[in-house]
mmCIF file of C-alpha atoms in Angstrom:
data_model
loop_
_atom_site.group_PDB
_atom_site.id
_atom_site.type_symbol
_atom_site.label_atom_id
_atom_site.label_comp_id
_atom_site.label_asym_id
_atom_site.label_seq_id
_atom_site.Cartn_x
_atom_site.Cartn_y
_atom_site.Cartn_z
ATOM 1 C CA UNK A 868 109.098 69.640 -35.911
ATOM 2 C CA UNK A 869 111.276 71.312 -33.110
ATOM 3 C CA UNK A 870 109.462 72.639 -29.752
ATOM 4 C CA UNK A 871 107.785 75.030 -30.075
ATOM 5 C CA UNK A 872 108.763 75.953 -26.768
ATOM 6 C CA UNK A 873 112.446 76.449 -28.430
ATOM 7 C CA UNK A 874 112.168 80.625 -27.949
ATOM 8 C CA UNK A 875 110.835 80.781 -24.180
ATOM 9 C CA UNK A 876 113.021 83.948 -22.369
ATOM 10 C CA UNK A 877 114.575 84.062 -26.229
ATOM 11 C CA UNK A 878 113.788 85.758 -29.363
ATOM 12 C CA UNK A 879 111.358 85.491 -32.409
ATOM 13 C CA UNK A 880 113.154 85.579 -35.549
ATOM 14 C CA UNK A 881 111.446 86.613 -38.771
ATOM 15 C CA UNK A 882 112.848 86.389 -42.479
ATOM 16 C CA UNK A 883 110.884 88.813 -44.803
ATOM 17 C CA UNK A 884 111.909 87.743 -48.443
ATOM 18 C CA UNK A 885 110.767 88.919 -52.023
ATOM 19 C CA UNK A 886 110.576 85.818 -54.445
ATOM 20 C CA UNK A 887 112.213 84.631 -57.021
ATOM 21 C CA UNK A 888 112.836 85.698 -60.794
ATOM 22 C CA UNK A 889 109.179 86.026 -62.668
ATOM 23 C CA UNK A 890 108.611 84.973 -66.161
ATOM 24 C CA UNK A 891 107.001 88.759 -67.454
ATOM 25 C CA UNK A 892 110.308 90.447 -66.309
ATOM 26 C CA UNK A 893 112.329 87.769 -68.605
ATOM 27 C CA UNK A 894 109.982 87.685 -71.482
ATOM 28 C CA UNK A 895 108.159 90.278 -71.466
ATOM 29 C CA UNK A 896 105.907 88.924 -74.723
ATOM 30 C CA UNK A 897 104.625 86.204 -71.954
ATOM 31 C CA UNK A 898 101.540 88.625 -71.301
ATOM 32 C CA UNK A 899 100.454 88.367 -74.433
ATOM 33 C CA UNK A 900 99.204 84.840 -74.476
ATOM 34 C CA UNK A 901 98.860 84.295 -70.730
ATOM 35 C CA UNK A 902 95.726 83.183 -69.216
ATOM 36 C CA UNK A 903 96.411 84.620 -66.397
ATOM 37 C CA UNK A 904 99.104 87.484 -67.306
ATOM 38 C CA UNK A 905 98.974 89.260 -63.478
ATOM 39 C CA UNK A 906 99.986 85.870 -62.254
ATOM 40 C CA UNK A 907 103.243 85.137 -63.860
ATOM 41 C CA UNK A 908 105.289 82.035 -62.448
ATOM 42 C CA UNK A 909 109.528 81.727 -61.968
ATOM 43 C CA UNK A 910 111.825 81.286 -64.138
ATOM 44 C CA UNK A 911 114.293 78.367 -64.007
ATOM 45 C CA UNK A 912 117.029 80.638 -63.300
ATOM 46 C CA UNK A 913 114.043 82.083 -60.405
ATOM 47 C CA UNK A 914 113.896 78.619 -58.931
ATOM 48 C CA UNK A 915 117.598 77.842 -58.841
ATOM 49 C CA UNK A 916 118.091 81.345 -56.936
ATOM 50 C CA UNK A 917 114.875 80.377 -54.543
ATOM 51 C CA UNK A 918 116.505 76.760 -53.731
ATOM 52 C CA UNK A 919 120.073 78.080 -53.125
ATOM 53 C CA UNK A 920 118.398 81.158 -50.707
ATOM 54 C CA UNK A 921 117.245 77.961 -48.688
ATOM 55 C CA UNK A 922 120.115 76.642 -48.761
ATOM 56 C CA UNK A 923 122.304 79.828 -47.171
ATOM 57 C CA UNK A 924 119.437 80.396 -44.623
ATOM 58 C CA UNK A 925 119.794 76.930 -43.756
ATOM 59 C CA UNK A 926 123.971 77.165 -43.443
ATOM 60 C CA UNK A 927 123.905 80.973 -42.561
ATOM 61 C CA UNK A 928 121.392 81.369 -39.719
ATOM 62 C CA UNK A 929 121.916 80.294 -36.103
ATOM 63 C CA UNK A 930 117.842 79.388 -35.602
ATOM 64 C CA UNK A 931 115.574 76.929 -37.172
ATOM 65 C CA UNK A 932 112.588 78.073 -39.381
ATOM 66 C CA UNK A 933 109.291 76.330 -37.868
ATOM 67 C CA UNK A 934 106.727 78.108 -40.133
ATOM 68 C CA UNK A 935 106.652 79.297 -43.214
ATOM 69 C CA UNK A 936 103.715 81.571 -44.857
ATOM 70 C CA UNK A 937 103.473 82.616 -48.578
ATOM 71 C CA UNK A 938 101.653 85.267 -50.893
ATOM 72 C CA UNK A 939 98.874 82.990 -52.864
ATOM 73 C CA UNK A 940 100.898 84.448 -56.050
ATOM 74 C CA UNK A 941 102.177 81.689 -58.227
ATOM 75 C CA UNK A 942 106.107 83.442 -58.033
ATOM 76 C CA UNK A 943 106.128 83.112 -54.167
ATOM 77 C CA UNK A 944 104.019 79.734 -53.874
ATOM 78 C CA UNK A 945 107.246 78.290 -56.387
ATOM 79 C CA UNK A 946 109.935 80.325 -54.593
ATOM 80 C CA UNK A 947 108.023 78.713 -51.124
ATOM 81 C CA UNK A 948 108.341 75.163 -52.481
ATOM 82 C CA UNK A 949 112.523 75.464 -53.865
ATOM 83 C CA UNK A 950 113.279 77.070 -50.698
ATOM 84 C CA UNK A 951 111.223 74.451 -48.345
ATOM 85 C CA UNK A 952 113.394 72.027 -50.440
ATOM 86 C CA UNK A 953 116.807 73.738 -49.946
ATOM 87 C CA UNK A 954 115.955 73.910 -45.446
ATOM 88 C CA UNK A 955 114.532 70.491 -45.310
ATOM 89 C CA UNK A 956 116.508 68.277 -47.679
ATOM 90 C CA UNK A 957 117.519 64.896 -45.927
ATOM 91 C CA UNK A 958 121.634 64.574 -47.062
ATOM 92 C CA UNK A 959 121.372 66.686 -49.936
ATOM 93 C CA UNK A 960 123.882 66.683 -52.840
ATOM 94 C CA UNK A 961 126.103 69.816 -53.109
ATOM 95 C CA UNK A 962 126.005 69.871 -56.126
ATOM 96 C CA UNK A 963 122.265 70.233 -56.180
ATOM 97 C CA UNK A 964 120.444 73.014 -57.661
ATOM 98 C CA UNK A 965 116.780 72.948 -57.704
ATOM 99 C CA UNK A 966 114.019 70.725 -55.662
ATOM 100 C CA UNK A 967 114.240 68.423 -58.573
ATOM 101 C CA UNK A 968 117.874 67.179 -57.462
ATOM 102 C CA UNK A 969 116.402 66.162 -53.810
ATOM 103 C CA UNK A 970 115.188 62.855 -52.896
ATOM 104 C CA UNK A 971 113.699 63.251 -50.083
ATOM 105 C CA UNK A 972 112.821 66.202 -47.266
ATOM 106 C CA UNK A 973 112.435 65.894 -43.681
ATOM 107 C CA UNK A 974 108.648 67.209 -42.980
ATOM 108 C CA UNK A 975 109.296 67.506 -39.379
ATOM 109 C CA UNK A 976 111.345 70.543 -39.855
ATOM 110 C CA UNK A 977 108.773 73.186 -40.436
ATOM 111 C CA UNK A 978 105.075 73.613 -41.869
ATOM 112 C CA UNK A 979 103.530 76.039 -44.379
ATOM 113 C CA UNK A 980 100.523 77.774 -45.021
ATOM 114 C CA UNK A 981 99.003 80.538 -47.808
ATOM 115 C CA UNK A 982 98.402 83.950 -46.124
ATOM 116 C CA UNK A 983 96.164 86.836 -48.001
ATOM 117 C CA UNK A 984 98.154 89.161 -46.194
ATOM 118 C CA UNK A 985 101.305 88.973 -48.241
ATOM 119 C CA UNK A 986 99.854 89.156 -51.261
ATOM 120 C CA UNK A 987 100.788 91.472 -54.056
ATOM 121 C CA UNK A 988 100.296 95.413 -53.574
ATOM 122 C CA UNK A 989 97.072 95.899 -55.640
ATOM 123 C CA UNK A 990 97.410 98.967 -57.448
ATOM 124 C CA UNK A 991 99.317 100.066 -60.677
ATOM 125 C CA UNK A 992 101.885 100.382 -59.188
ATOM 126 C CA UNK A 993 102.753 96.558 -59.153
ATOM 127 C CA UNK A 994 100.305 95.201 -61.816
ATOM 128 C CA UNK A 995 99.730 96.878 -64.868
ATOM 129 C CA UNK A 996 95.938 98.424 -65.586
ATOM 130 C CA UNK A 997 96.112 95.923 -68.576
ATOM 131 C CA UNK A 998 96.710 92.493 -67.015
ATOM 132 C CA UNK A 999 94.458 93.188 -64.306
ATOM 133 C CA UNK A 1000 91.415 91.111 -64.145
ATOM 134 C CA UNK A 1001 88.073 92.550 -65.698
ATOM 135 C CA UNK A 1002 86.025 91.691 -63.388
ATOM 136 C CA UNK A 1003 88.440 92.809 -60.533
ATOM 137 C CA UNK A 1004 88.660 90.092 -58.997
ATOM 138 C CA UNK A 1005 92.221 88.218 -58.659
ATOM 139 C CA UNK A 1006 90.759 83.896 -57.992
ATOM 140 C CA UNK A 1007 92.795 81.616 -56.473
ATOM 141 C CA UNK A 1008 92.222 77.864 -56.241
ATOM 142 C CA UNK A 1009 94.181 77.442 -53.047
ATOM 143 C CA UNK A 1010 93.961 73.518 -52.766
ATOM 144 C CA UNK A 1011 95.705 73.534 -56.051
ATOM 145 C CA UNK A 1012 98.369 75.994 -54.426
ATOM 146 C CA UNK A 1013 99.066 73.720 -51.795
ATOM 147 C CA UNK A 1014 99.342 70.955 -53.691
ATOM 148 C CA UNK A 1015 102.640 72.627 -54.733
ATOM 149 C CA UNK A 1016 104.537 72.111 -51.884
ATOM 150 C CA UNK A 1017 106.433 69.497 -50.397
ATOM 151 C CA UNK A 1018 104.332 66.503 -49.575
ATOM 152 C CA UNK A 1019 103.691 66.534 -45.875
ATOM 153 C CA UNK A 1020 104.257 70.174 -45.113
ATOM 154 C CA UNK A 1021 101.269 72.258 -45.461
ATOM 155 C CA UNK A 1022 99.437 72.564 -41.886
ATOM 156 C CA UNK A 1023 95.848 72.573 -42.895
ATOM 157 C CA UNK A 1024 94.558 73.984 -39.260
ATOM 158 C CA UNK A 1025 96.353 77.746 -40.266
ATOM 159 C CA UNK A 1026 93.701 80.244 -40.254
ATOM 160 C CA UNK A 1027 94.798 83.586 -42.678
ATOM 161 C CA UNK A 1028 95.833 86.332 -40.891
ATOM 162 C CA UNK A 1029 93.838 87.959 -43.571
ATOM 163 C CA UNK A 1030 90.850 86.003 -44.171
ATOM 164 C CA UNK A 1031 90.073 88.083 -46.994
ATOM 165 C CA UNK A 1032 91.915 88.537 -50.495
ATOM 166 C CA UNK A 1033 92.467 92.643 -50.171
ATOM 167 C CA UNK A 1034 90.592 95.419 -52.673
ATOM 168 C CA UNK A 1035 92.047 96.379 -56.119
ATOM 169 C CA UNK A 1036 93.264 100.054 -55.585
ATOM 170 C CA UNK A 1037 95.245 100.046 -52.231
ATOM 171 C CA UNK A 1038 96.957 103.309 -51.471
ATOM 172 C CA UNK A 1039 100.500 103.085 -50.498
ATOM 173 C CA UNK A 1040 99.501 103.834 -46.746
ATOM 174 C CA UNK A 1041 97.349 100.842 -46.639
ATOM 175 C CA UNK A 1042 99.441 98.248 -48.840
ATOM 176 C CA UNK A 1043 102.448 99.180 -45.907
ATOM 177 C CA UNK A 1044 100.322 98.838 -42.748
ATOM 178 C CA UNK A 1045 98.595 95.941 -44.305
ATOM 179 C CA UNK A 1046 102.475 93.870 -44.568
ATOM 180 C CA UNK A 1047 103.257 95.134 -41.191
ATOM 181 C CA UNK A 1048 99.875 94.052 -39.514
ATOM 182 C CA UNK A 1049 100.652 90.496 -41.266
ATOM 183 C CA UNK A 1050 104.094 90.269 -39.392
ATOM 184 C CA UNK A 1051 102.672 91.241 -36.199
ATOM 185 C CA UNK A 1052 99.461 88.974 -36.496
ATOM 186 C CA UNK A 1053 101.541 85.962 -37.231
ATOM 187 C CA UNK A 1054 104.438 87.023 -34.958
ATOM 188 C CA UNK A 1055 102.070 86.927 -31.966
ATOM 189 C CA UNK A 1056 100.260 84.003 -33.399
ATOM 190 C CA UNK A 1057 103.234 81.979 -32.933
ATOM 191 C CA UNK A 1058 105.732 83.545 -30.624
ATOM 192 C CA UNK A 1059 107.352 80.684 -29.687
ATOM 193 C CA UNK A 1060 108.463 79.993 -33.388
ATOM 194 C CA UNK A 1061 110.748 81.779 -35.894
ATOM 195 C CA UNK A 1062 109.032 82.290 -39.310
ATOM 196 C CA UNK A 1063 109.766 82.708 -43.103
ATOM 197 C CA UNK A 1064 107.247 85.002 -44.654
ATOM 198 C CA UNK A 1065 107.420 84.671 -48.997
ATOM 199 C CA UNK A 1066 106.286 87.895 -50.371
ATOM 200 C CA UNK A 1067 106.691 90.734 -52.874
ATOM 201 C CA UNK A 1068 109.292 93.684 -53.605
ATOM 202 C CA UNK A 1069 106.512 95.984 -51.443
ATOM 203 C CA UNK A 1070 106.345 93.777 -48.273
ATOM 204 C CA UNK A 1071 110.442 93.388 -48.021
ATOM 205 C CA UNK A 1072 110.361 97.208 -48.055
ATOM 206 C CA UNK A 1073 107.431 97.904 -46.186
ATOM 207 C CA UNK A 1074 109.107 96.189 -42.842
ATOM 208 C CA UNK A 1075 112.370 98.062 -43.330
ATOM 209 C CA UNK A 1076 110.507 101.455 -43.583
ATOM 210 C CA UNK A 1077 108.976 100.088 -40.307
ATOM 211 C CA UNK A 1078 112.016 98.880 -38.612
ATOM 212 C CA UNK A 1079 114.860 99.775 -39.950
ATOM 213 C CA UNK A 1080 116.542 103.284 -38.397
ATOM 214 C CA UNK A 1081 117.345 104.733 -41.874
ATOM 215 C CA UNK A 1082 113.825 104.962 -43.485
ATOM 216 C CA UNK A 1083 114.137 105.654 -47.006
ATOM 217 C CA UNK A 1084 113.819 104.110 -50.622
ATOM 218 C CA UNK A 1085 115.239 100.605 -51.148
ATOM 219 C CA UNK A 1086 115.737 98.067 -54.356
ATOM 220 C CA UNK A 1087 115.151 94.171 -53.399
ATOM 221 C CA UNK A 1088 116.525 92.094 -55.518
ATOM 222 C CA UNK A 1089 114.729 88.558 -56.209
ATOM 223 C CA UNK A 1090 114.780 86.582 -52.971
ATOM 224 C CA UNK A 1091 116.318 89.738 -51.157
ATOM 225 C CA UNK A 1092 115.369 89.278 -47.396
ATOM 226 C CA UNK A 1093 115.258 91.226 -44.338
ATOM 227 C CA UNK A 1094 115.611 89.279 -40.645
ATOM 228 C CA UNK A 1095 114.479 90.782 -38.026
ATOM 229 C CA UNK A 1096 114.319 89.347 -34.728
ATOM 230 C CA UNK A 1097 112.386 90.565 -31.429
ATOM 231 C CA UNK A 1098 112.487 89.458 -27.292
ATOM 232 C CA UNK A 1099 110.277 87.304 -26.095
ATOM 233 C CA UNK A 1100 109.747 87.343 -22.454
ATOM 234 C CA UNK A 1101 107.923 84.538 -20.303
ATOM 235 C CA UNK A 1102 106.905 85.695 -16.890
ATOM 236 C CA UNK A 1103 105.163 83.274 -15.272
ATOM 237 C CA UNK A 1104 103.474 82.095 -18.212
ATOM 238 C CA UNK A 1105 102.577 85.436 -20.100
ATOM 239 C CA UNK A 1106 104.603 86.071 -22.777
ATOM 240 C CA UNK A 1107 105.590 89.829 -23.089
ATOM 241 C CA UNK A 1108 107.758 91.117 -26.289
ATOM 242 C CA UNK A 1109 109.306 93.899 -27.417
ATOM 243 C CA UNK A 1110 108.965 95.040 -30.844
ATOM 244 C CA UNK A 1111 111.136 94.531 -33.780
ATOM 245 C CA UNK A 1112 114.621 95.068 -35.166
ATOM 246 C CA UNK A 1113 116.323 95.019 -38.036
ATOM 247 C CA UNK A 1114 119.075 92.529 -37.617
ATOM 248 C CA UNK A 1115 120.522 91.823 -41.580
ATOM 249 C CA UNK A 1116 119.432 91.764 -45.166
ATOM 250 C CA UNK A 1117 120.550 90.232 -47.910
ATOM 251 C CA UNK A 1118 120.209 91.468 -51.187
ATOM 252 C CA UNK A 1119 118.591 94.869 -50.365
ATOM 253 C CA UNK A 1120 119.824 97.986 -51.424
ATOM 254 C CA UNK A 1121 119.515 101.858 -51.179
ATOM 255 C CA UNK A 1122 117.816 103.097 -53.930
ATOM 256 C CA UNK A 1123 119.749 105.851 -54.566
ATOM 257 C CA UNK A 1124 123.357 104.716 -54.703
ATOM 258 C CA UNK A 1125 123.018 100.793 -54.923
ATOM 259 C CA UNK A 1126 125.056 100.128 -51.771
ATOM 260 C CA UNK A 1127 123.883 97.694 -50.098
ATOM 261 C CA UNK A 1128 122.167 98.330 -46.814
ATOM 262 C CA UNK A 1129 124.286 95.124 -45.458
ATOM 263 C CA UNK A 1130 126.551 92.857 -46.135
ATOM 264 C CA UNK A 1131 129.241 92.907 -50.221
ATOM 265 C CA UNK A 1132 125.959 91.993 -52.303
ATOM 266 C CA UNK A 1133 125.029 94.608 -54.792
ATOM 267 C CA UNK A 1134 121.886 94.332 -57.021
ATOM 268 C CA UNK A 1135 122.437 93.465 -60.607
ATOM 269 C CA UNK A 1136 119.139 91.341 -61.200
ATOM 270 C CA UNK A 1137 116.321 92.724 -63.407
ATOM 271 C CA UNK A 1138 114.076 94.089 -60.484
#
C-alpha cells in the first residue's frame, strides 16, 4: 500500500458514494420470498455499474484510494467488492465488466473494513414498516461480510467508528449528523490517507447538505458520489486541517429540476 505519509502539507480526499442497483427496486415481488427482504443484494446490471465506477475513479482521479469503508448492507458490501476490483485490477482487460473478468488484484493498493456508521437510515423512510425485522433488530454476520471481498484486502485491526449497529427509528436530524460524524471520525482517523466511504442514497446527501454551498434536496443515482477534499497541515508534527469542501459529484442531481449539480450526467436510473 502507498505511504501513508503521501498527504503530509497536502489534502485528504474523500469519495462519498451510494451503491449500486438493488434487487427490490428491479423486482419488486423479491420481498415476498426473501429471508431477509430489508437486505436486498445488486443486481447484475448493479455490479457492472459498481465495477465500471472503479474503474473511472481509478482513470478520473488524480489521488490514490488507501482505505475503503462500507455500510454492513449486502448492496454496498457487493458494490465495495466490484469497485475494489475495478481500482486494484493487475492489467485488466478493457473489455472487462464485472470482478468476474479479473484475474488477479494488487492488495497493496488499499484495505477495507465494515463501518456501522454508514449503514442504512433506519426509519420508514428507507425501509418499509413491513420488511423490517420483528424483533427490531437488523443481524449481521460480519465474518461472512468480509469474506466477500477481495482476498487480501480487509484490514482486520479497523475498529468501527460506530461500534454499535444504530436504533430503529432515527429522526432525520440524527441519521444526517450520524453520516457526517462517520466522515469526520474516519477522516481524522486516517488523515494521512484518502478514503472511499460505500453507503446509501441518505449518506451521499447528508455530506452535501453539510458541505456543499447550495443546501437543498438532491436525487443520487446508484453509485452517485460526492468528493470532497480538505487541507491537511503538518507543523512540526501536529497535523492541523481545515474542514471540508465540495470538490465534484458524479451522478447527483437537484431534486427539483434534474440538472445535475456537476458535470453532463443526468439521472435516469430507478432511484
Amino acid at each position: 500500500m502507498e505511504s501513508a505519509k503521501s498527504n503530509t502539507n497536502s489534502h485528504q480526499n474523500i469519495i462519498v458514494m451510494r451503491h449500486g442497483d438493488r434487487l427490490d427496486h428491479c423486482e419488486p415481488l423479491w420481498v415476498s420470498t426473501a429471508e431477509r427482504p430489508w437486505d436486498p443484494p445488486l443486481v447484475h446490471d448493479g455490479k457492472v455499474r459498481a465495477f465500471q465506477t472503479g474503474r473511472r475513479i481509478r482513470s478520473q482521479i488524480e489521488f490514490p484510494i488507501h482505505r475503503v469503508f462500507v455500510s454492513p448492507f449486502l448492496r454496498c458490501i457487493q458494490t465495495a467488492a466490484e469497485v475494489i476490483a475495478g481500482l486494484s485490477a493487475v492489467d485488466a482487460d478493457h473489455n472487462a465488466t464485472s470482478s468476474k473478468d479479473v484475474s488477479s488484484i494488487d492488495i497493496s493498493k488499499l484495505k477495507v473494513a465494515i463501518e456501522f456508521g454508514l449503514c442504512e437510515t433506519l426509519n420508514t423512510m428507507a425501509i418499509k414498516s413491513e420488511v423490517v425485522p420483528k424483533d427490531g433488530k437488523f443481524d449481521f454476520k460480519i465474518s461472512d461480510l468480509q469474506a466477500m471481498f477481495p482476498e487480501g484486502t480487509v484490514d482486520h485491526n479497523v475498529d468501527m467508528a460506530y461500534k454499535e449497529f444504530p436504533q430503529w427509528g432515527e429522526s432525520v436530524k440524527d441519521f444526517k449528523e450520524r453520516y457526517v460524524n462517520t466522515l469526520k471520525i474516519l477522516g481524522e482517523k486516517y488523515p494521512s490517507e484518502n478514503l472511499l466511504l460505500v453507503t446509501h442514497w441518505g449518506g451521499v446527501s447528508s455530506m452535501l447538505y453539510k458541505y456543499f454551498k447550495d443546501a437543498t434536496k438532491y436525487l443520487v443515482d446508484y453509485c452517485g458520489c460526492v468528493e470532497l477534499r480538505r487541507q491537511i497541515i503538518d507543523t512540526d508534527g501536529f497535523g492541523e486541517s481545515v474542514d471540508f469542501e465540495v470538490v465534484t459529484s458524479h451522478g447527483v442531481a437537484f431534486k427539483n429540476n434534474k440538472a445535475p449539480i456537476h458535470g453532463p450526467h443526468i439521472i435516469q436510473s430507478p432511484i
